[in-house]
Amino acid sequence: MTGHVPPVQRALAMHRERWGAPDVLSRAPGRVNLIGEHTDYNDGFVLPMAIEFDTVVALSRAQRSSPSTVISEVFGEALLDDEREPIPTAHWAAYVFGVSHLLRGHGISIGRWRCTIATDVPVGASLSSSAALEVAMARALLHLAGESWGATATAELCQRVENEVVGMPCGIMDPLISAGAVPGHASLIDCRSLDMGPRRLPDGTVIAILDTMTRRELVDSAYGDRRASCERAARWLSVAALRDAELHELERMPAELAVERRRARHVITENERTLAAADAMEAGDAEALGALMNAGHVSLRDDYEVSGPALDAMVRIAHASPGCIGARMTGGGFAGCAVALVAADAADDFAGEVQKGYRAVSGRDASVWLSLPAEGASLIDSIERHTA
Ligand code: GLA
């Protein structure tokens, strides 16, 4: 991106302008999920990778007499006078104050603080801007408190922020890949054991992120509905989670549970596809991986019913564009991004054709990004270097 000022410079400039140099800088990436959608909260398997878009937090301690303050370049400024106050759940700053609030519950506090936030992760585009924000904030606060937590503990804390503070009943995938991604690799995550197995992209392929430029609400009731359907199906099947159910068992479900049966069918087949996709990556078999991604889209569209006209159009157009090996919606669904596996030597043509085709069908200008699998969250050392 020509002339693009990196988020680390932007967060730092905002912090310096208001308060001087920060005590710590941290970054956490967004993610794109290659396959394994709506499986994480069913104790299943997912295969996401971190992307080359970061959220950066510049954080410093504040006087005890001043409120904790956050300034986001996207959302503006928010204050919290007393950290024991209830956090307003619908407010964007709940993601930030929620992290410090729950850390305090673990006996970890740096007292009053102030921070600035800059991000390149598009908000509401199914690329996990909220997990990137929470994970970057957690890394910065933990560092100032002299604590060092691993990716799993950090991700579990951030998932609790979503579940308990923001009111979004999401799974562990987004914070875990943001906190723990290995550069150059996607990760097969077992969402029960939280084991992460790095997988390389097949040689000669790249990942394209295709933004429909449609957006969803931050706390989406459809997400909670899907999760509740899965829990009802698991209860009826007498299993701890749909991870433990088998396809043939669904035949026993009564007609009045037809919706739950379809949701469960998606989850069971998606777990199988995700494990097969991880094997395909291990074998370097791009065609097999692409076919599994295509099948995943059909299942999300027809059985789980979380796609939508813009995502379906984008996936259709991707399939018809040069070099496409596989394409599907990614993330929670309804709006935001699709993901495609593309032959590297055709990637530029692919991007051009997708943009042309999508404009013709929707009248909107799609963004297409090619991303290598990026590194999970880290502290940014050498604040001075970025200040120079
Ligand atoms: C959102 C949630 C994740 C996951 C996906 C769907 O991104 O935050 O936990 O459930 O949707 O796979």
Coordinates of N, CA, C and O in Angstrom, one line a residue, residues 213-377:
M213 N -17.8 -5.8 1.1 CA -18.1 -4.5 1.6 C -19.5 -4.4 2.2 O -20.0 -3.3 2.3
T214 N -20.0 -5.5 2.6 CA -21.2 -5.5 3.4 C -20.8 -5.8 4.8 O -19.8 -6.5 5.1
R215 N -21.5 -5.3 5.8 CA -21.1 -5.4 7.2 C -22.3 -5.9 8.0 O -23.4 -5.7 7.7
R216 N -21.9 -6.6 9.2 CA -23.0 -7.1 10.0 C -22.9 -6.3 11.4 O -21.9 -5.7 11.7
E217 N -24.0 -6.5 12.2 CA -24.0 -5.9 13.5 C -22.9 -6.6 14.4 O -22.6 -7.8 14.2
L218 N -22.4 -5.9 15.4 CA -21.3 -6.4 16.2 C -21.8 -7.6 17.0 O -21.2 -8.7 17.1
V219 N -23.0 -7.5 17.7 CA -23.5 -8.6 18.5 C -24.7 -9.1 17.7 O -25.7 -8.4 17.6
D220 N -24.6 -10.2 17.1 CA -25.5 -10.7 16.2 C -26.4 -11.8 16.8 O -25.9 -12.8 17.2
S221 N -27.8 -11.6 16.8 CA -28.6 -12.6 17.4 C -28.6 -13.9 16.7 O -28.8 -15.0 17.3
A222 N -28.4 -13.9 15.3 CA -28.4 -15.1 14.6 C -27.3 -16.1 15.1 O -27.4 -17.3 15.0
Y223 N -26.2 -15.5 15.5 CA -25.1 -16.3 16.0 C -25.5 -17.1 17.2 O -25.3 -18.3 17.3
G224 N -26.1 -16.4 18.2 CA -26.6 -17.1 19.4 C -27.7 -18.1 19.1 O -27.7 -19.2 19.7
D225 N -28.5 -17.8 18.1 CA -29.5 -18.8 17.7 C -28.9 -20.1 17.1 O -29.3 -21.2 17.5
R226 N -27.9 -19.9 16.3 CA -27.2 -21.1 15.8 C -26.6 -21.9 16.9 O -26.7 -23.2 16.9
R227 N -25.9 -21.2 17.8 CA -25.3 -21.9 18.9 C -26.3 -22.7 19.7 O -26.1 -23.9 20.1
A228 N -27.4 -22.0 20.0 CA -28.5 -22.7 20.8 C -29.0 -23.9 20.1 O -29.3 -25.0 20.7
S229 N -29.2 -23.9 18.8 CA -29.7 -25.0 18.0 C -28.7 -26.2 18.1 O -29.1 -27.4 18.3
C230 N -27.4 -25.9 18.1 CA -26.4 -27.0 18.2 C -26.5 -27.6 19.6 O -26.3 -28.8 19.7
E231 N -26.7 -26.7 20.6 CA -26.7 -27.3 22.0 C -28.0 -28.2 22.2 O -27.9 -29.2 22.8
R232 N -29.1 -27.7 21.5 CA -30.3 -28.6 21.6 C -30.1 -29.9 20.9 O -30.4 -31.0 21.4
A233 N -29.4 -29.9 19.8 CA -29.1 -31.1 19.0 C -28.2 -32.0 19.9 O -28.5 -33.3 20.0
A234 N -27.2 -31.5 20.5 CA -26.3 -32.3 21.3 C -27.0 -32.9 22.5 O -26.8 -34.1 22.8
R235 N -27.9 -32.1 23.1 CA -28.7 -32.7 24.2 C -29.5 -33.8 23.8 O -29.6 -34.9 24.4
W236 N -30.2 -33.6 22.6 CA -31.1 -34.7 22.1 C -30.3 -36.0 21.8 O -30.7 -37.1 22.1
L237 N -29.1 -35.8 21.3 CA -28.3 -36.9 20.9 C -27.5 -37.5 22.1 O -26.7 -38.5 22.0
S238 N -27.6 -36.8 23.3 CA -26.9 -37.2 24.5 C -25.4 -37.3 24.3 O -24.7 -38.2 24.7
V239 N -24.9 -36.2 23.7 CA -23.4 -36.1 23.6 C -23.0 -34.8 24.3 O -23.8 -33.8 24.4
A240 N -21.8 -34.7 24.7 CA -21.3 -33.5 25.4 C -21.3 -32.3 24.4 O -21.6 -31.2 24.8
A241 N -20.9 -32.6 23.2 CA -20.9 -31.5 22.1 C -21.1 -32.2 20.8 O -20.8 -33.4 20.7
L242 N -21.4 -31.5 19.7 CA -21.6 -32.1 18.4 C -20.4 -32.7 17.9 O -20.4 -33.6 17.0
R243 N -19.2 -32.3 18.4 CA -18.0 -33.0 18.1 C -18.1 -34.5 18.3 O -17.4 -35.3 17.6
D244 N -18.9 -34.9 19.2 CA -18.9 -36.3 19.6 C -20.0 -37.1 18.8 O -20.2 -38.3 19.0
A245 N -20.8 -36.4 18.0 CA -21.9 -37.0 17.3 C -21.5 -37.6 15.9 O -20.5 -37.1 15.3
E246 N -22.2 -38.6 15.4 CA -21.9 -39.1 14.1 C -23.1 -38.9 13.2 O -24.3 -38.8 13.6
L247 N -22.8 -38.8 11.9 CA -23.8 -38.4 10.9 C -25.0 -39.3 11.0 O -26.2 -38.9 11.0
H248 N -24.8 -40.6 11.0 CA -26.0 -41.6 11.0 C -26.9 -41.4 12.1 O -28.1 -41.7 12.0
E249 N -26.4 -40.9 13.3 CA -27.3 -40.7 14.4 C -28.4 -39.6 14.2 O -29.4 -39.6 14.9
L250 N -28.1 -38.7 13.2 CA -29.1 -37.7 13.0 C -30.4 -38.2 12.4 O -31.4 -37.5 12.5
E251 N -30.3 -39.4 11.8 CA -31.5 -39.9 11.2 C -32.6 -40.2 12.2 O -33.8 -40.1 11.9
R252 N -32.2 -40.4 13.5 CA -33.2 -40.6 14.5 C -33.9 -39.4 15.0 O -34.9 -39.5 15.7
M253 N -33.4 -38.2 14.6 CA -34.0 -37.0 15.2 C -35.4 -36.8 14.6 O -35.6 -37.0 13.4
P254 N -36.4 -36.4 15.4 CA -37.7 -36.3 14.9 C -37.9 -35.0 14.0 O -37.1 -34.1 14.0
A255 N -39.0 -35.1 13.3 CA -39.3 -34.0 12.3 C -39.3 -32.6 12.9 O -38.9 -31.6 12.3
E256 N -39.8 -32.5 14.1 CA -39.9 -31.2 14.7 C -38.5 -30.6 15.0 O -38.3 -29.4 15.3
L257 N -37.5 -31.5 15.0 CA -36.1 -31.0 15.1 C -35.3 -30.9 13.8 O -34.1 -31.0 13.7
A258 N -36.1 -30.7 12.7 CA -35.5 -30.7 11.4 C -34.4 -29.6 11.3 O -33.4 -29.8 10.6
V259 N -34.7 -28.4 11.9 CA -33.7 -27.3 11.8 C -32.4 -27.7 12.5 O -31.3 -27.6 12.0
E260 N -32.6 -28.2 13.8 CA -31.4 -28.7 14.6 C -30.7 -29.8 13.8 O -29.4 -29.8 13.9
R261 N -31.4 -30.6 13.1 CA -30.7 -31.7 12.4 C -29.8 -31.2 11.3 O -28.7 -31.6 11.1
R262 N -30.3 -30.2 10.6 CA -29.5 -29.6 9.5 C -28.3 -28.8 10.1 O -27.2 -28.9 9.5
R263 N -28.5 -28.1 11.2 CA -27.4 -27.4 11.8 C -26.3 -28.5 12.2 O -25.1 -28.3 12.0
A264 N -26.8 -29.5 12.8 CA -25.8 -30.6 13.3 C -25.1 -31.2 12.1 O -23.9 -31.5 12.2
R265 N -25.9 -31.4 11.0 CA -25.2 -32.0 9.8 C -24.1 -31.2 9.3 O -23.0 -31.6 9.0
H266 N -24.3 -29.8 9.3 CA -23.2 -29.0 8.9 C -22.0 -29.2 9.8 O -20.9 -29.3 9.4
V267 N -22.3 -29.2 11.1 CA -21.1 -29.2 12.1 C -20.4 -30.5 11.9 O -19.1 -30.5 11.9
I268 N -21.1 -31.6 11.8 CA -20.4 -32.9 11.8 C -19.6 -33.1 10.4 O -18.5 -33.5 10.4
T269 N -20.3 -32.6 9.3 CA -19.5 -32.8 8.1 C -18.4 -31.7 8.0 O -17.4 -32.0 7.4
E270 N -18.6 -30.6 8.6 CA -17.5 -29.5 8.6 C -16.3 -30.0 9.4 O -15.2 -29.8 9.0
N271 N -16.5 -30.7 10.5 CA -15.4 -31.2 11.2 C -14.6 -32.2 10.3 O -13.4 -32.2 10.3
E272 N -15.4 -33.1 9.6 CA -14.7 -34.1 8.7 C -13.9 -33.3 7.7 O -12.8 -33.7 7.3
R273 N -14.6 -32.3 7.1 CA -13.9 -31.6 6.0 C -12.6 -30.9 6.5 O -11.6 -30.8 5.9
T274 N -12.7 -30.4 7.7 CA -11.6 -29.6 8.3 C -10.4 -30.5 8.5 O -9.2 -30.2 8.2
L275 N -10.6 -31.7 9.1 CA -9.6 -32.7 9.3 C -9.0 -33.1 7.9 O -7.7 -33.2 7.8
A276 N -9.9 -33.3 6.9 CA -9.4 -33.7 5.6 C -8.6 -32.6 5.0 O -7.6 -32.8 4.3
A277 N -9.0 -31.3 5.2 CA -8.3 -30.2 4.7 C -6.9 -30.1 5.3 O -5.9 -29.8 4.6
A278 N -6.8 -30.4 6.6 CA -5.4 -30.3 7.2 C -4.5 -31.4 6.6 O -3.3 -31.2 6.4
D279 N -5.1 -32.6 6.3 CA -4.3 -33.7 5.7 C -3.9 -33.2 4.3 O -2.8 -33.5 3.9
A280 N -4.9 -32.6 3.6 CA -4.5 -32.1 2.2 C -3.4 -31.1 2.2 O -2.5 -31.2 1.4
M281 N -3.4 -30.3 3.3 CA -2.3 -29.3 3.4 C -1.0 -30.0 3.7 O 0.1 -29.7 3.1
E282 N -1.1 -31.0 4.5 CA 0.2 -31.7 4.8 C 0.7 -32.4 3.6 O 1.9 -32.5 3.4
A283 N -0.2 -32.9 2.7 CA 0.2 -33.6 1.5 C 0.5 -32.6 0.4 O 0.9 -33.0 -0.7
G284 N 0.3 -31.3 0.6 CA 0.5 -30.3 -0.4 C -0.5 -30.4 -1.6 O -0.2 -30.0 -2.7
D285 N -1.7 -30.9 -1.3 CA -2.6 -31.2 -2.3 C -3.6 -30.0 -2.4 O -4.7 -30.0 -1.7
A286 N -3.3 -29.0 -3.3 CA -4.1 -27.8 -3.4 C -5.5 -28.1 -3.9 O -6.5 -27.6 -3.4
E287 N -5.6 -29.0 -4.9 CA -7.0 -29.3 -5.4 C -7.9 -29.9 -4.4 O -9.1 -29.5 -4.3
A288 N -7.4 -30.8 -3.6 CA -8.2 -31.4 -2.5 C -8.6 -30.4 -1.5 O -9.8 -30.3 -1.1
L289 N -7.7 -29.5 -1.1 CA -8.1 -28.4 -0.2 C -9.1 -27.5 -0.8 O -10.1 -27.2 -0.1
G290 N -9.0 -27.1 -2.0 CA -9.9 -26.3 -2.7 C -11.3 -26.9 -2.8 O -12.3 -26.2 -2.5
A291 N -11.4 -28.2 -3.1 CA -12.7 -28.9 -3.2 C -13.4 -28.9 -1.8 O -14.6 -28.7 -1.7
L292 N -12.6 -29.1 -0.8 CA -13.2 -29.1 0.6 C -13.7 -27.7 0.9 O -14.8 -27.6 1.6
M293 N -13.0 -26.7 0.6 CA -13.5 -25.3 0.8 C -14.8 -25.1 0.1 O -15.8 -24.5 0.6
N294 N -14.9 -25.5 -1.2 CA -16.1 -25.3 -1.9 C -17.3 -26.1 -1.3 O -18.4 -25.5 -1.1
A295 N -17.1 -27.3 -0.8 CA -18.1 -28.1 -0.2 C -18.5 -27.4 1.1 O -19.7 -27.4 1.5
G296 N -17.6 -26.8 1.8 CA -17.8 -26.1 3.1 C -18.8 -24.9 2.8 O -19.7 -24.7 3.6
H297 N -18.6 -24.2 1.7 CA -19.5 -23.1 1.4 C -21.0 -23.6 1.2 O -21.9 -23.0 1.8
V298 N -21.1 -24.7 0.5 CA -22.5 -25.2 0.2 C -23.1 -25.6 1.5 O -24.3 -25.3 1.8
S299 N -22.4 -26.2 2.4 CA -23.0 -26.6 3.7 C -23.3 -25.4 4.6 O -24.4 -25.4 5.2
L300 N -22.5 -24.4 4.6 CA -22.8 -23.2 5.3 C -24.0 -22.4 4.8 O -24.8 -21.9 5.5
R301 N -24.1 -22.5 3.4 CA -25.3 -21.8 2.8 C -26.6 -22.6 3.0 O -27.6 -22.0 3.4
D302 N -26.5 -23.9 2.8 CA -27.8 -24.7 2.8 C -28.2 -25.3 4.1 O -29.3 -25.3 4.5
D303 N -27.2 -25.8 4.8 CA -27.5 -26.5 6.1 C -27.5 -25.5 7.3 O -28.3 -25.5 8.2
Y304 N -26.4 -24.7 7.3 CA -26.3 -23.8 8.5 C -27.0 -22.4 8.2 O -27.2 -21.7 9.2
E305 N -27.2 -22.1 7.0 CA -27.9 -20.9 6.6 C -27.3 -19.6 7.2 O -28.0 -18.8 7.8
V306 N -26.0 -19.5 7.0 CA -25.3 -18.2 7.5 C -24.6 -17.5 6.3 O -23.8 -16.6 6.6
S307 N -24.9 -17.9 5.1 CA -24.3 -17.1 4.0 C -25.3 -15.9 3.7 O -26.1 -15.6 4.5
G308 N -25.3 -15.4 2.5 CA -26.2 -14.3 2.2 C -25.9 -14.0 0.7 O -24.9 -14.5 0.1
P309 N -26.7 -13.1 0.1 CA -26.6 -12.8 -1.3 C -25.2 -12.3 -1.7 O -24.7 -12.7 -2.7
A310 N -24.7 -11.4 -0.9 CA -23.4 -10.8 -1.3 C -22.3 -11.9 -1.2 O -21.4 -12.0 -2.1
L311 N -22.3 -12.7 -0.2 CA -21.3 -13.7 0.0 C -21.4 -14.8 -1.1 O -20.4 -15.2 -1.7
D312 N -22.7 -15.2 -1.4 CA -22.9 -16.2 -2.4 C -22.4 -15.7 -3.8 O -21.8 -16.4 -4.6
A313 N -22.7 -14.4 -4.1 CA -22.3 -13.8 -5.3 C -20.8 -13.8 -5.4 O -20.2 -14.1 -6.4
M314 N -20.1 -13.4 -4.3 CA -18.7 -13.3 -4.3 C -18.0 -14.6 -4.6 O -17.1 -14.8 -5.3
V315 N -18.6 -15.7 -3.9 CA -18.0 -17.0 -4.1 C -18.2 -17.5 -5.5 O -17.3 -18.1 -6.1
R316 N -19.4 -17.3 -6.1 CA -19.7 -17.7 -7.5 C -18.7 -17.0 -8.4 O -18.1 -17.6 -9.3
I317 N -18.5 -15.7 -8.2 CA -17.6 -14.9 -9.1 C -16.1 -15.4 -8.9 O -15.4 -15.5 -9.9
A318 N -15.7 -15.7 -7.7 CA -14.4 -16.2 -7.4 C -14.2 -17.5 -8.2 O -13.2 -17.7 -8.9
H319 N -15.2 -18.4 -8.1 CA -15.1 -19.7 -8.8 C -14.8 -19.5 -10.3 O -14.1 -20.3 -10.9
A320 N -15.4 -18.5 -10.9 CA -15.3 -18.3 -12.3 C -14.1 -17.5 -12.7 O -13.9 -17.2 -13.9
S321 N -13.3 -17.1 -11.8 CA -12.1 -16.2 -12.1 C -10.8 -17.1 -12.2 O -10.7 -18.1 -11.6
P322 N -9.9 -16.6 -13.0 CA -8.7 -17.4 -13.3 C -7.9 -17.8 -12.1 O -7.7 -16.9 -11.2
G323 N -7.4 -19.0 -12.0 CA -6.5 -19.4 -11.0 C -7.2 -19.9 -9.7 O -6.6 -20.3 -8.7
C324 N -8.6 -19.8 -9.6 CA -9.3 -20.1 -8.4 C -9.3 -21.7 -8.2 O -9.7 -22.4 -9.0
I325 N -8.8 -22.1 -7.0 CA -8.8 -23.5 -6.7 C -9.9 -23.9 -5.7 O -10.4 -25.0 -5.7
G326 N -10.4 -22.9 -4.9 CA -11.5 -23.1 -4.0 C -11.9 -21.8 -3.4 O -11.0 -20.9 -3.3
A327 N -13.2 -21.7 -3.0 CA -13.6 -20.4 -2.4 C -14.8 -20.7 -1.5 O -15.6 -21.5 -1.8
R328 N -14.9 -19.9 -0.5 CA -16.0 -20.0 0.5 C -16.2 -18.7 1.3 O -15.3 -17.9 1.3
M329 N -17.3 -18.6 2.0 CA -17.5 -17.5 2.9 C -16.5 -17.8 4.1 O -16.1 -19.0 4.3
T330 N -16.2 -16.8 4.9 CA -15.3 -17.1 6.0 C -15.9 -16.3 7.3 O -16.5 -15.3 7.1
G331 N -15.6 -16.9 8.4 CA -16.1 -16.2 9.7 C -17.6 -16.5 10.0 O -18.1 -17.5 9.5
G332 N -18.2 -15.7 10.8 CA -19.5 -15.9 11.3 C -20.6 -15.9 10.2 O -21.5 -16.6 10.2
G333 N -20.4 -15.1 9.1 CA -21.3 -15.2 7.9 C -22.2 -14.0 7.8 O -22.0 -13.0 8.5
F334 N -23.1 -14.0 6.9 CA -24.1 -13.0 6.5 C -23.5 -11.8 5.8 O -24.2 -11.2 4.9
A335 N -22.3 -11.4 6.1 CA -21.7 -10.3 5.4 C -20.2 -10.4 5.6 O -19.7 -11.4 6.2
G336 N -19.5 -9.4 5.1 CA -18.0 -9.4 5.3 C -17.3 -10.1 4.2 O -17.6 -9.9 3.0
C337 N -16.4 -11.0 4.5 CA -15.4 -11.5 3.5 C -15.7 -13.0 3.2 O -16.2 -13.8 3.9
A338 N -15.2 -13.3 1.9 CA -15.0 -14.7 1.5 C -13.5 -14.9 1.4 O -12.7 -13.9 1.5
V339 N -13.1 -16.2 1.3 CA -11.7 -16.5 1.2 C -11.5 -17.4 0.0 O -12.4 -18.3 -0.2
A340 N -10.4 -17.3 -0.7 CA -10.2 -18.1 -1.9 C -8.8 -18.6 -1.8 O -7.8 -17.9 -1.4
L341 N -8.6 -19.9 -2.3 CA -7.3 -20.5 -2.5 C -7.0 -20.3 -4.0 O -7.8 -20.7 -4.8
V342 N -5.9 -19.6 -4.3 CA -5.6 -19.2 -5.7 C -4.2 -19.6 -6.1 O -3.3 -19.6 -5.3
A343 N -4.1 -20.0 -7.4 CA -2.8 -20.3 -7.9 C -2.0 -19.0 -7.9 O -2.4 -18.0 -8.5
A344 N -0.8 -19.0 -7.3 CA 0.0 -17.8 -7.1 C 0.3 -17.1 -8.5 O 0.2 -15.8 -8.5
D345 N 0.5 -17.8 -9.5 CA 0.9 -17.1 -10.8 C -0.3 -16.5 -11.5 O -0.1 -15.7 -12.4
A346 N -1.5 -16.8 -11.0 CA -2.7 -16.1 -11.6 C -3.3 -15.1 -10.6 O -4.4 -14.6 -10.9
A347 N -2.7 -14.9 -9.5 CA -3.3 -14.1 -8.4 C -3.7 -12.7 -8.9 O -4.8 -12.2 -8.5
D348 N -2.9 -12.0 -9.7 CA -3.3 -10.6 -10.1 C -4.5 -10.6 -11.0 O -5.4 -9.8 -10.9
D349 N -4.5 -11.6 -12.0 CA -5.6 -11.7 -12.9 C -6.9 -12.0 -12.1 O -8.0 -11.5 -12.3
F350 N -6.7 -12.9 -11.1 CA -7.8 -13.4 -10.3 C -8.4 -12.1 -9.6 O -9.7 -11.9 -9.6
A351 N -7.6 -11.3 -9.0 CA -8.1 -10.2 -8.2 C -8.8 -9.2 -9.1 O -9.9 -8.7 -8.8
G352 N -8.3 -9.0 -10.3 CA -8.9 -8.0 -11.2 C -10.2 -8.5 -11.7 O -11.2 -7.8 -11.7
E353 N -10.3 -9.8 -12.0 CA -11.6 -10.4 -12.5 C -12.7 -10.4 -11.4 O -13.8 -10.1 -11.7
V354 N -12.2 -10.7 -10.2 CA -13.2 -10.7 -9.1 C -13.8 -9.3 -8.9 O -15.0 -9.1 -8.7
Q355 N -12.9 -8.3 -8.9 CA -13.4 -6.9 -8.7 C -14.4 -6.5 -9.8 O -15.4 -5.9 -9.6
K356 N -14.0 -6.9 -11.1 CA -14.8 -6.5 -12.2 C -16.2 -7.2 -12.1 O -17.3 -6.6 -12.2
G357 N -16.1 -8.5 -11.8 CA -17.4 -9.3 -11.8 C -18.3 -8.9 -10.6 O -19.5 -8.8 -10.8
Y358 N -17.7 -8.6 -9.5 CA -18.5 -8.2 -8.3 C -19.1 -6.8 -8.5 O -20.3 -6.6 -8.1
R359 N -18.4 -5.9 -9.2 CA -19.0 -4.6 -9.4 C -20.2 -4.8 -10.4 O -21.2 -4.2 -10.2
A360 N -20.0 -5.6 -11.4 CA -21.1 -5.8 -12.4 C -22.4 -6.4 -11.7 O -23.5 -6.0 -12.0
V361 N -22.2 -7.2 -10.7 CA -23.3 -7.9 -10.1 C -23.9 -7.1 -9.0 O -25.2 -7.0 -8.8
S362 N -23.1 -6.4 -8.2 CA -23.6 -5.7 -7.0 C -23.5 -4.2 -7.0 O -24.1 -3.5 -6.2
G363 N -22.8 -3.7 -7.9 CA -22.6 -2.2 -8.0 C -21.6 -1.7 -6.9 O -21.3 -0.6 -6.8
R364 N -21.0 -2.7 -6.1 CA -20.0 -2.3 -5.1 C -18.6 -2.6 -5.5 O -18.4 -3.5 -6.3
D365 N -17.7 -1.8 -5.0 CA -16.2 -2.1 -5.2 C -15.7 -3.0 -4.1 O -15.6 -2.6 -3.0
A366 N -15.4 -4.2 -4.5 CA -14.8 -5.2 -3.6 C -13.3 -4.9 -3.3 O -12.6 -4.4 -4.2
S367 N -12.9 -5.1 -2.1 CA -11.4 -5.1 -1.8 C -10.9 -6.5 -1.9 O -11.6 -7.5 -1.4
V368 N -9.8 -6.7 -2.5 CA -9.2 -8.1 -2.6 C -7.8 -7.9 -2.0 O -7.0 -7.1 -2.5
W369 N -7.5 -8.7 -1.0 CA -6.2 -8.7 -0.4 C -5.5 -10.1 -0.5 O -6.2 -11.1 -0.3
L370 N -4.3 -10.1 -0.9 CA -3.5 -11.4 -0.9 C -2.7 -11.4 0.4 O -2.1 -10.4 0.7
S371 N -2.8 -12.4 1.2 CA -2.1 -12.4 2.5 C -1.4 -13.7 2.7 O -1.9 -14.8 2.5
L372 N -0.1 -13.6 3.1 CA 0.6 -14.7 3.6 C 0.2 -15.0 5.1 O -0.2 -14.0 5.7
P373 N 0.3 -16.2 5.6 CA 0.0 -16.5 7.0 C 1.0 -15.7 7.9 O 2.2 -15.8 7.8
A374 N 0.4 -14.8 8.7 CA 1.2 -13.9 9.5 C 1.5 -14.5 10.9 O 1.0 -15.6 11.3
E375 N 2.3 -13.7 11.7 CA 2.7 -14.1 13.0 C 1.6 -13.7 14.1 O 1.0 -12.6 13.9
G376 N 1.4 -14.5 15.1 CA 0.5 -14.2 16.2 C 1.0 -13.0 17.0 O 2.1 -12.4 16.7
A377 N 0.2 -12.6 18.0 CA 0.5 -11.3 18.7 C 1.9 -11.3 19.3 O 2.5 -12.3 19.6

